[in-house]
């Protein structure tokens, strides 16, 4: 589904040139659960941003279902991002005065009518076990429940790929494992491709494949 070919990303400032990614080759199959590990500065965030069509490589190719993403305009990348990807972050990014249902409706605001939007949002919340909390605001939810809302919000657009950046970083270990079980279920039952960035090995190993980056290079690629 995803192919990176000789992908390089270089950041230049007046003081220095940083090779964030160095000739990365990577294939990711549809329905795969992949974790990306590495120390700070290893290139994890840069790789995630390019995969999510938030940034362009300096050279090389990025293909999704055979489409060369690196050749698209900003508007075309934005459209592709909205159609294919769901995003989950460590900080949840919830709006304080909106209910869980309203949060999940947001990505659909300009796509479908109000009645259908509410139904689809409720179904997404049900899929993460929060149907009984749909009218609660973030301050009425635990950290784990807030992250479930964020996952439901990513699911409501029917993504082919979910990109999760340190989704358990602000959670205790038990709650983190519950969140990872949800991701695994999305892969196994719905066939969604999940790509996860984490610093924690026991979290990474919920995936079926773990790659490790160092200095912009893939130094390890193993099945779990």
Coordinates of N, CA and C in Angstrom, one line a residue:
X1 N 0.8 -1.2 0.0 CA 0.0 0.0 0.0 C 0.9 1.3 0.0
X2 N 1.9 1.3 0.8 CA 2.8 2.4 1.0 C 4.2 2.0 0.6
X3 N 4.8 2.8 -0.3 CA 6.2 2.5 -0.7 C 7.1 3.8 -0.6
X4 N 8.2 3.7 0.1 CA 9.1 4.7 0.2 C 10.4 4.3 -0.6
X5 N 10.8 5.1 -1.5 CA 12.0 4.7 -2.3 C 13.0 5.7 -2.3
X6 N 14.2 5.4 -1.6 CA 15.3 6.3 -1.6 C 14.9 7.6 -1.0
X7 N 14.1 7.6 0.0 CA 13.5 8.9 0.5 C 14.5 9.6 1.4
X8 N 14.6 10.9 1.1 CA 15.6 11.8 1.9 C 14.9 13.0 2.3
X9 N 15.1 13.5 3.5 CA 14.6 14.8 3.9 C 15.8 15.6 4.5
X10 N 16.0 16.8 4.0 CA 17.1 17.6 4.4 C 16.6 19.0 4.9
X11 N 16.9 19.4 6.1 CA 16.6 20.7 6.6 C 17.8 21.6 6.6
X12 N 17.7 22.8 6.0 CA 18.8 23.7 6.0 C 18.5 25.0 6.7
X13 N 19.5 25.4 7.5 CA 19.4 26.7 8.2 C 20.7 27.4 7.8
X14 N 20.8 28.7 8.3 CA 22.0 29.4 8.1 C 23.2 28.8 8.7
X15 N 23.0 28.1 9.8 CA 24.1 27.5 10.6 C 24.4 26.1 10.2
X16 N 23.5 25.3 9.8 CA 23.8 23.9 9.5 C 22.8 23.3 8.5
X17 N 23.2 22.1 8.1 CA 22.3 21.2 7.3 C 22.1 19.9 8.0
X18 N 20.8 19.6 8.2 CA 20.4 18.4 8.9 C 19.8 17.4 8.0
X19 N 20.4 16.2 7.9 CA 19.8 15.1 7.1 C 18.9 14.3 8.0
X20 N 17.6 14.7 8.0 CA 16.6 14.1 9.0 C 16.3 12.6 8.5
X21 N 16.2 12.4 7.2 CA 16.0 11.0 6.7 C 17.1 10.8 5.6
X22 N 17.7 9.6 5.6 CA 18.8 9.3 4.7 C 18.4 8.1 3.8
X23 N 17.9 8.3 2.6 CA 17.7 7.2 1.7 C 16.9 6.1 2.2
X24 N 15.7 6.4 2.7 CA 14.9 5.4 3.4 C 14.1 4.6 2.3
X25 N 14.2 3.3 2.4 CA 13.4 2.4 1.6 C 12.5 1.6 2.6
X26 N 11.1 1.7 2.3 CA 10.2 1.0 3.2 C 8.9 0.7 2.5
X27 N 8.4 -0.6 2.7 CA 7.2 -1.0 2.2 C 6.2 -1.3 3.3
X28 N 5.0 -0.8 3.3 CA 4.0 -1.1 4.3 C 2.8 -1.7 3.6
X29 N 2.4 -2.9 4.0 CA 1.2 -3.5 3.4 C -0.1 -3.0 4.0
X30 N -1.2 -3.1 3.2 CA -2.5 -2.7 3.7 C -2.9 -3.7 4.9
X31 N -3.4 -3.1 5.9 CA -3.8 -3.9 7.1 C -2.7 -4.3 8.0
X32 N -1.6 -3.6 7.8 CA -0.4 -3.9 8.7 C -0.4 -3.0 9.9
X33 N 0.1 -3.5 11.1 CA 0.3 -2.7 12.3 C 1.8 -2.5 12.5
X34 N 2.2 -1.3 12.2 CA 3.7 -1.0 12.3 C 4.0 0.0 13.4
X35 N 5.0 -0.3 14.1 CA 5.5 0.7 15.1 C 6.9 1.2 14.6
X36 N 7.1 2.5 14.9 CA 8.3 3.2 14.6 C 9.0 3.6 15.9
X37 N 10.2 3.2 16.2 CA 10.9 3.6 17.4 C 12.2 4.3 17.0
X38 N 12.8 4.9 18.1 CA 14.1 5.6 17.9 C 14.2 6.8 18.9
X39 N 15.4 7.2 19.2 CA 15.6 8.2 20.1 C 15.2 9.6 19.5
X40 N 15.1 10.6 20.3 CA 14.9 11.9 19.8 C 15.9 12.3 18.8
X41 N 15.4 12.9 17.7 CA 16.4 13.2 16.6 C 16.6 12.1 15.6
X42 N 16.0 11.0 15.8 CA 16.3 9.8 14.9 C 15.6 10.0 13.6
X43 N 14.5 10.8 13.5 CA 13.8 11.0 12.2 C 12.4 10.5 12.3
X44 N 11.9 10.0 13.5 CA 10.6 9.5 13.6 C 9.5 10.5 13.2
X45 N 9.6 11.7 13.8 CA 8.5 12.7 13.5 C 8.6 13.1 12.0
X46 N 9.7 13.3 11.5 CA 9.9 13.6 10.1 C 9.2 12.6 9.2
X47 N 9.5 11.3 9.5 CA 8.9 10.2 8.7 C 7.4 10.2 8.8
X48 N 6.9 10.4 10.0 CA 5.5 10.4 10.3 C 4.8 11.6 9.5
X49 N 5.4 12.8 9.5 CA 4.9 13.9 8.8 C 4.8 13.7 7.3
X50 N 5.8 13.0 6.7 CA 5.8 12.7 5.3 C 4.8 11.7 5.0
X51 N 4.7 10.6 5.8 CA 3.7 9.6 5.6 C 2.3 10.2 5.6
X52 N 2.0 11.2 6.5 CA 0.7 11.8 6.6 C 0.5 12.9 5.7
X53 N 1.4 13.1 4.7 CA 1.2 14.2 3.7 C 1.2 15.6 4.3
X54 N 1.9 15.7 5.5 CA 2.1 17.0 6.1 C 3.3 17.7 5.7
X55 N 4.2 16.9 5.0 CA 5.5 17.5 4.6 C 5.9 16.7 3.3
X56 N 6.8 17.3 2.6 CA 7.3 16.7 1.3 C 8.8 16.2 1.5
X57 N 9.2 15.1 0.9 CA 10.6 14.7 1.0 C 11.4 15.7 0.1
X58 N 12.7 15.7 0.5 CA 13.6 16.5 -0.4 C 13.9 15.8 -1.7
X59 N 14.0 14.4 -1.6 CA 14.2 13.6 -2.8 C 13.7 12.2 -2.6
X60 N 13.6 11.4 -3.6 CA 13.1 10.1 -3.5 C 11.6 10.1 -3.8
X61 N 11.0 8.9 -3.6 CA 9.5 8.8 -4.0 C 8.7 8.2 -2.8
X62 N 7.5 8.7 -2.7 CA 6.5 8.2 -1.7 C 5.3 7.8 -2.5
X63 N 5.0 6.5 -2.5 CA 3.8 6.0 -3.3 C 2.8 5.5 -2.3
X64 N 1.5 5.9 -2.6 CA 0.4 5.3 -1.9 C -0.5 4.7 -2.9
X65 N -0.8 3.4 -2.8 CA -1.6 2.7 -3.8 C -1.1 3.0 -5.2
X66 N 0.2 3.1 -5.4 CA 0.7 3.4 -6.7 C 0.8 4.9 -7.1
X67 N 0.2 5.7 -6.3 CA 0.2 7.2 -6.6 C 1.4 7.8 -6.0
X68 N 2.1 8.6 -6.9 CA 3.4 9.3 -6.4 C 3.0 10.5 -5.7
X69 N 3.0 10.4 -4.3 CA 2.6 11.6 -3.5 C 3.5 12.7 -3.6
X70 N 4.8 12.4 -3.7 CA 5.8 13.5 -3.8 C 5.7 14.4 -5.0
X71 N 4.9 14.0 -6.0 CA 4.7 14.8 -7.1 C 3.4 15.7 -7.1
X72 N 2.7 15.6 -6.0 CA 1.4 16.3 -5.9 C 1.6 17.7 -5.4
X73 N 0.6 18.6 -5.7 CA 0.6 19.9 -5.2 C 0.2 19.9 -3.7
X74 N 0.3 21.1 -3.1 CA -0.1 21.2 -1.7 C -1.6 20.8 -1.5
X75 N -2.4 21.4 -2.5 CA -3.9 21.1 -2.4 C -4.2 19.7 -2.6
X76 N -3.5 19.0 -3.6 CA -3.7 17.6 -3.8 C -3.3 16.8 -2.7
X77 N -2.2 17.1 -2.0 CA -1.8 16.4 -0.8 C -2.8 16.6 0.3
X78 N -3.4 17.8 0.5 CA -4.3 18.0 1.5 C -5.6 17.2 1.3
X79 N -6.0 17.1 0.0 CA -7.2 16.3 -0.3 C -6.9 14.8 0.0
X80 N -5.8 14.3 -0.4 CA -5.4 12.9 -0.2 C -5.4 12.7 1.3
X81 N -4.8 13.6 2.1 CA -4.7 13.5 3.6 C -6.1 13.3 4.2
X82 N -7.0 14.1 3.7 CA -8.4 14.1 4.3 C -9.1 12.8 3.9
X83 N -8.8 12.2 2.7 CA -9.5 11.0 2.3 C -8.9 9.7 2.8
X84 N -7.6 9.7 3.1 CA -7.0 8.4 3.4 C -6.6 8.2 4.9
X85 N -6.3 9.4 5.6 CA -5.7 9.3 6.9 C -6.5 9.7 8.0
X86 N -6.3 9.1 9.2 CA -6.8 9.5 10.5 C -5.6 9.7 11.4
X87 N -5.7 10.8 12.2 CA -4.5 11.1 13.1 C -4.9 11.1 14.5
X88 N -4.0 10.5 15.3 CA -4.1 10.4 16.8 C -2.8 10.9 17.4
X89 N -3.0 11.8 18.4 CA -1.8 12.4 19.0 C -1.7 12.2 20.5
X90 N -0.6 12.4 21.1 CA -0.4 12.3 22.5 C -1.3 13.2 23.3
X91 N -1.5 14.4 22.8 CA -2.2 15.5 23.6 C -3.7 15.5 23.4
X92 N -4.3 14.5 22.6 CA -5.7 14.4 22.4 C -6.3 15.4 21.5
X93 N -5.9 16.7 21.7 CA -6.4 17.8 20.9 C -7.9 17.9 20.9
X94 N -8.5 17.8 22.0 CA -10.0 18.0 22.2 C -10.3 19.4 22.5
X95 N -11.5 19.9 22.1 CA -12.0 21.2 22.4 C -12.7 21.2 23.7
X96 N -12.3 22.0 24.7 CA -12.8 21.9 26.1 C -14.3 21.9 26.2
X97 N -15.0 22.7 25.5 CA -16.5 22.9 25.7 C -17.4 22.1 24.8
X98 N -16.8 21.1 24.1 CA -17.6 20.3 23.2 C -17.7 18.9 23.7
X99 N -18.8 18.3 23.5 CA -19.1 17.0 24.0 C -18.3 16.0 23.1
X100 N -18.1 14.7 23.6 CA -17.4 13.7 22.8 C -18.1 13.6 21.5
X101 N -19.4 13.6 21.4 CA -20.1 13.4 20.1 C -19.8 14.5 19.2
X102 N -19.8 15.8 19.7 CA -19.5 16.9 18.9 C -18.0 16.9 18.4
X103 N -17.1 16.4 19.2 CA -15.7 16.3 18.8 C -15.5 15.4 17.6
X104 N -16.2 14.3 17.7 CA -16.1 13.2 16.7 C -16.8 13.7 15.4
X105 N -17.8 14.5 15.5 CA -18.5 15.0 14.3 C -17.7 16.0 13.5
X106 N -16.7 16.7 14.1 CA -16.0 17.8 13.5 C -15.5 17.4 12.1
X107 N -14.8 16.3 11.9 CA -14.2 16.0 10.6 C -15.3 15.9 9.5
X108 N -16.5 15.6 9.9 CA -17.6 15.4 9.0 C -18.4 16.7 8.7
X109 N -18.0 17.8 9.3 CA -18.9 19.0 9.4 C -19.3 19.5 8.0
X110 N -18.4 19.4 7.0 CA -18.7 19.9 5.7 C -18.9 18.8 4.6
X111 N -19.1 17.5 5.2 CA -19.2 16.4 4.3 C -20.6 15.8 4.2
X112 N -21.3 15.7 5.3 CA -22.6 15.0 5.3 C -23.6 15.8 6.1
X113 N -24.9 15.5 6.0 CA -25.9 16.3 6.7 C -25.9 16.0 8.2
X114 N -26.5 16.9 9.0 CA -26.4 16.8 10.5 C -26.9 15.5 11.0
X115 N -28.0 15.0 10.6 CA -28.6 13.7 11.1 C -27.6 12.6 10.9
X116 N -27.1 12.4 9.7 CA -26.2 11.3 9.3 C -24.8 11.5 10.1
X117 N -24.4 12.8 10.2 CA -23.2 13.1 10.9 C -23.2 12.6 12.4
X118 N -24.3 12.9 13.0 CA -24.5 12.4 14.4 C -24.5 10.9 14.5
X119 N -25.2 10.2 13.6 CA -25.3 8.8 13.6 C -23.9 8.2 13.4
X120 N -23.1 8.7 12.5 CA -21.8 8.2 12.2 C -20.9 8.4 13.4
X121 N -21.0 9.6 14.0 CA -20.1 9.9 15.1 C -20.4 9.0 16.3
X122 N -21.7 8.7 16.5 CA -22.1 7.8 17.6 C -21.6 6.4 17.4
X123 N -21.6 6.0 16.1 CA -21.1 4.6 15.8 C -19.6 4.5 16.0
X124 N -18.9 5.6 15.7 CA -17.5 5.6 16.0 C -17.2 5.6 17.5
X125 N -17.9 6.3 18.3 CA -17.8 6.3 19.7 C -18.1 4.9 20.3
X126 N -19.1 4.3 19.7 CA -19.5 2.9 20.1 C -18.3 1.9 19.9
X127 N -17.7 2.1 18.8 CA -16.6 1.2 18.4 C -15.4 1.3 19.3
X128 N -15.3 2.4 20.1 CA -14.2 2.5 21.1 C -14.7 2.4 22.5
X129 N -16.0 1.9 22.6 CA -16.5 1.7 24.0 C -17.0 2.9 24.7
X130 N -17.4 4.0 24.0 CA -17.7 5.2 24.7 C -19.1 5.7 24.4
X131 N -20.0 4.8 24.0 CA -21.3 5.2 23.6 C -22.1 5.8 24.8
X132 N -21.7 5.4 26.1 CA -22.4 5.9 27.3 C -21.7 7.3 27.7
X133 N -20.7 7.7 27.0 CA -20.0 9.0 27.4 C -20.1 10.0 26.3
X134 N -21.0 9.8 25.3 CA -21.0 10.7 24.2 C -21.3 12.1 24.4
X135 N -22.1 12.4 25.5 CA -22.5 13.7 25.8 C -21.6 14.4 26.9
X136 N -20.5 13.7 27.3 CA -19.6 14.3 28.3 C -18.5 15.2 27.6
X137 N -18.2 16.2 28.3 CA -17.1 17.1 27.9 C -15.8 16.5 28.3
X138 N -14.6 17.0 27.7 CA -13.3 16.4 28.1 C -13.0 16.4 29.6
X139 N -13.4 17.5 30.3 CA -13.1 17.6 31.7 C -13.9 16.6 32.6
X140 N -14.8 15.9 31.9 CA -15.6 14.8 32.6 C -15.1 13.4 32.2
X141 N -14.0 13.4 31.5 CA -13.5 12.1 31.0 C -12.1 11.9 31.5
X142 N -11.7 10.6 31.7 CA -10.3 10.3 32.1 C -9.4 10.5 30.9
X143 N -8.1 10.4 31.1 CA -7.2 10.5 30.0 C -7.4 9.4 29.0
X144 N -7.6 8.2 29.4 CA -7.8 7.1 28.5 C -9.1 7.3 27.7
X145 N -10.2 7.8 28.3 CA -11.4 8.1 27.6 C -11.2 9.2 26.6
X146 N -10.5 10.2 27.0 CA -10.2 11.3 26.0 C -9.5 10.8 24.8
X147 N -8.5 9.9 25.0 CA -7.8 9.3 23.9 C -8.7 8.5 23.0
X148 N -9.7 7.8 23.7 CA -10.7 7.0 22.9 C -11.5 7.9 22.0
X149 N -11.9 9.1 22.5 CA -12.6 10.1 21.7 C -11.7 10.5 20.5
X150 N -10.4 10.7 20.8 CA -9.5 11.1 19.7 C -9.5 10.0 18.6
X151 N -9.4 8.7 19.1 CA -9.4 7.6 18.1 C -10.7 7.6 17.3
X152 N -11.8 7.7 18.0 CA -13.1 7.7 17.3 C -13.2 8.9 16.3
X153 N -12.6 10.0 16.6 CA -12.6 11.1 15.7 C -11.8 10.8 14.4
X154 N -10.7 10.0 14.6 CA -9.9 9.6 13.5 C -10.6 8.6 12.6
X155 N -11.5 7.8 13.3 CA -12.2 6.7 12.6 C -13.4 7.1 11.8
X156 N -14.0 8.3 12.2 CA -15.2 8.7 11.6 C -15.2 9.0 10.1
X157 N -14.0 9.2 9.6 CA -13.8 9.5 8.2 C -13.5 8.3 7.4
X158 N -13.6 7.1 8.0 CA -13.3 5.8 7.4 C -11.9 5.8 6.7
X159 N -10.9 6.0 7.5 CA -9.5 6.1 6.9 C -9.0 4.7 6.5
X160 N -8.1 4.7 5.6 CA -7.4 3.5 5.2 C -6.2 3.3 6.2
X161 N -5.7 4.5 6.7 CA -4.5 4.5 7.5 C -4.7 5.4 8.7
X162 N -4.3 4.9 9.9 CA -4.3 5.7 11.1 C -2.8 5.9 11.5
X163 N -2.4 7.2 11.6 CA -1.1 7.6 12.1 C -1.2 8.0 13.5
X164 N -0.5 7.4 14.5 CA -0.6 7.6 15.9 C 0.7 8.0 16.4
X165 N 0.9 9.3 16.9 CA 2.1 9.8 17.4 C 2.1 9.8 18.9
X166 N 2.9 8.9 19.5 CA 3.0 8.7 21.0 C 1.6 8.7 21.6
X167 N 0.6 7.9 21.2 CA -0.8 8.0 21.7 C -0.9 7.5 23.1
X168 N 0.1 6.8 23.7 CA 0.0 6.4 25.1 C 0.9 7.2 26.0
X169 N 1.6 8.2 25.4 CA 2.6 8.9 26.2 C 2.2 9.6 27.4
X170 N 0.9 10.0 27.5 CA 0.4 10.7 28.6 C -0.5 9.8 29.5
X171 N -0.5 8.5 29.3 CA -1.3 7.6 30.0 C -0.5 6.6 30.9
X172 N -1.2 6.1 31.9 CA -0.6 5.1 32.8 C -0.5 3.8 32.0
X173 N 0.3 2.9 32.5 CA 0.6 1.7 31.7 C -0.6 0.8 31.3
X174 N -1.5 0.7 32.3 CA -2.7 -0.1 32.1 C -3.6 0.5 31.0
X175 N -3.8 1.8 31.2 CA -4.7 2.5 30.2 C -4.0 2.5 28.8
X176 N -2.7 2.7 28.8 CA -2.0 2.6 27.5 C -2.2 1.3 26.8
X177 N -2.2 0.2 27.6 CA -2.3 -1.1 27.0 C -3.8 -1.3 26.4
X178 N -4.7 -0.7 27.1 CA -6.1 -0.7 26.6 C -6.2 0.0 25.3
X179 N -5.6 1.2 25.2 CA -5.6 1.9 23.9 C -4.9 1.1 22.8
X180 N -3.8 0.5 23.1 CA -3.1 -0.4 22.1 C -4.0 -1.5 21.7
X181 N -4.8 -2.1 22.6 CA -5.7 -3.2 22.2 C -6.8 -2.7 21.2
X182 N -7.2 -1.4 21.4 CA -8.1 -0.9 20.4 C -7.5 -0.8 19.0
X183 N -6.3 -0.3 19.0 CA -5.6 -0.2 17.7 C -5.4 -1.6 17.0
X184 N -5.1 -2.6 17.9 CA -4.9 -3.9 17.3 C -6.2 -4.4 16.8
X185 N -7.3 -4.1 17.4 CA -8.6 -4.6 17.0 C -9.0 -3.9 15.7
X186 N -8.6 -2.6 15.5 CA -8.9 -1.9 14.3 C -8.2 -2.6 13.1
X187 N -7.0 -3.1 13.3 CA -6.2 -3.8 12.3 C -6.8 -5.1 12.0
X188 N -7.1 -5.9 13.1 CA -7.5 -7.3 12.9 C -9.0 -7.4 12.4
X189 N -9.8 -6.5 12.8 CA -11.2 -6.6 12.5 C -11.6 -5.7 11.3
X190 N -11.1 -4.5 11.3 CA -11.5 -3.6 10.2 C -10.5 -3.5 9.1
X191 N -9.3 -4.1 9.3 CA -8.3 -4.1 8.2 C -7.7 -2.7 8.0
X192 N -7.7 -1.8 9.0 CA -7.1 -0.5 8.9 C -5.6 -0.7 9.1
X193 N -4.8 0.1 8.3 CA -3.4 0.1 8.5 C -3.1 1.1 9.6
X194 N -2.3 0.7 10.7 CA -2.0 1.5 11.8 C -0.5 1.7 11.8
X195 N 0.0 2.9 11.8 CA 1.4 3.3 11.9 C 1.6 4.1 13.2
X196 N 2.4 3.6 14.1 CA 2.5 4.2 15.5 C 3.9 4.6 15.7
X197 N 4.1 5.8 16.3 CA 5.4 6.2 16.8 C 5.4 6.1 18.3
X198 N 6.4 5.5 18.9 CA 6.5 5.4 20.4 C 7.9 5.2 20.8
X199 N 8.2 5.6 22.1 CA 9.5 5.4 22.7 C 9.6 4.1 23.5
X200 N 8.4 3.5 23.7 CA 8.3 2.4 24.7 C 8.2 1.1 23.9
X201 N 9.2 0.2 24.2 CA 9.3 -1.1 23.6 C 8.0 -1.9 23.8
X202 N 7.5 -2.0 25.0 CA 6.4 -2.9 25.3 C 5.1 -2.4 24.6
X203 N 5.1 -1.1 24.3 CA 4.0 -0.5 23.5 C 4.2 -0.9 22.0
X204 N 5.4 -0.7 21.5 CA 5.8 -1.0 20.1 C 5.4 -2.4 19.8
X205 N 5.6 -3.3 20.7 CA 5.4 -4.7 20.4 C 4.0 -5.2 20.4
X206 N 3.1 -4.3 20.6 CA 1.7 -4.6 20.3 C 1.5 -4.7 18.8
X207 N 2.4 -4.1 18.0 CA 2.3 -4.2 16.6 C 2.9 -5.5 16.1
X208 N 2.6 -5.7 14.8 CA 3.2 -7.0 14.2 C 4.5 -6.8 13.6
X209 N 5.0 -5.5 13.5 CA 6.3 -5.2 12.9 C 6.8 -3.9 13.6
X210 N 8.1 -3.9 13.9 CA 8.7 -2.8 14.6 C 9.9 -2.4 13.8
X211 N 10.0 -1.1 13.4 CA 11.2 -0.6 12.8 C 11.9 0.4 13.7
X212 N 13.2 0.5 13.7 CA 13.9 1.4 14.6 C 14.8 2.3 13.7
X213 N 14.7 3.6 14.0 CA 15.4 4.6 13.3 C 16.6 5.1 14.1
X214 N 17.7 5.5 13.5 CA 18.8 6.2 14.1 C 19.5 7.0 13.1
X215 N 19.6 8.3 13.4 CA 20.2 9.3 12.5 C 19.7 9.2 11.1
X216 N 18.3 9.1 11.0 CA 17.6 9.1 9.7 C 17.7 7.8 8.9
X217 N 18.2 6.8 9.5 CA 18.4 5.5 8.9 C 17.5 4.4 9.6
X218 N 17.0 3.5 8.8 CA 16.4 2.3 9.4 C 17.5 1.3 9.8
X219 N 17.7 1.1 11.1 CA 18.7 0.2 11.6 C 18.2 -1.2 12.0
X220 N 16.9 -1.3 12.1 CA 16.3 -2.6 12.5 C 14.8 -2.6 11.9
X221 N 14.5 -3.8 11.4 CA 13.1 -4.0 10.9 C 12.7 -5.4 11.2
X222 N 11.9 -5.6 12.2 CA 11.6 -7.0 12.7 C 10.1 -7.2 12.9
X223 N 9.7 -8.5 12.7 CA 8.4 -8.9 12.9 C 8.3 -9.3 14.4
X224 N 7.1 -9.0 15.0 CA 6.8 -9.4 16.4 C 5.9 -10.6 16.4

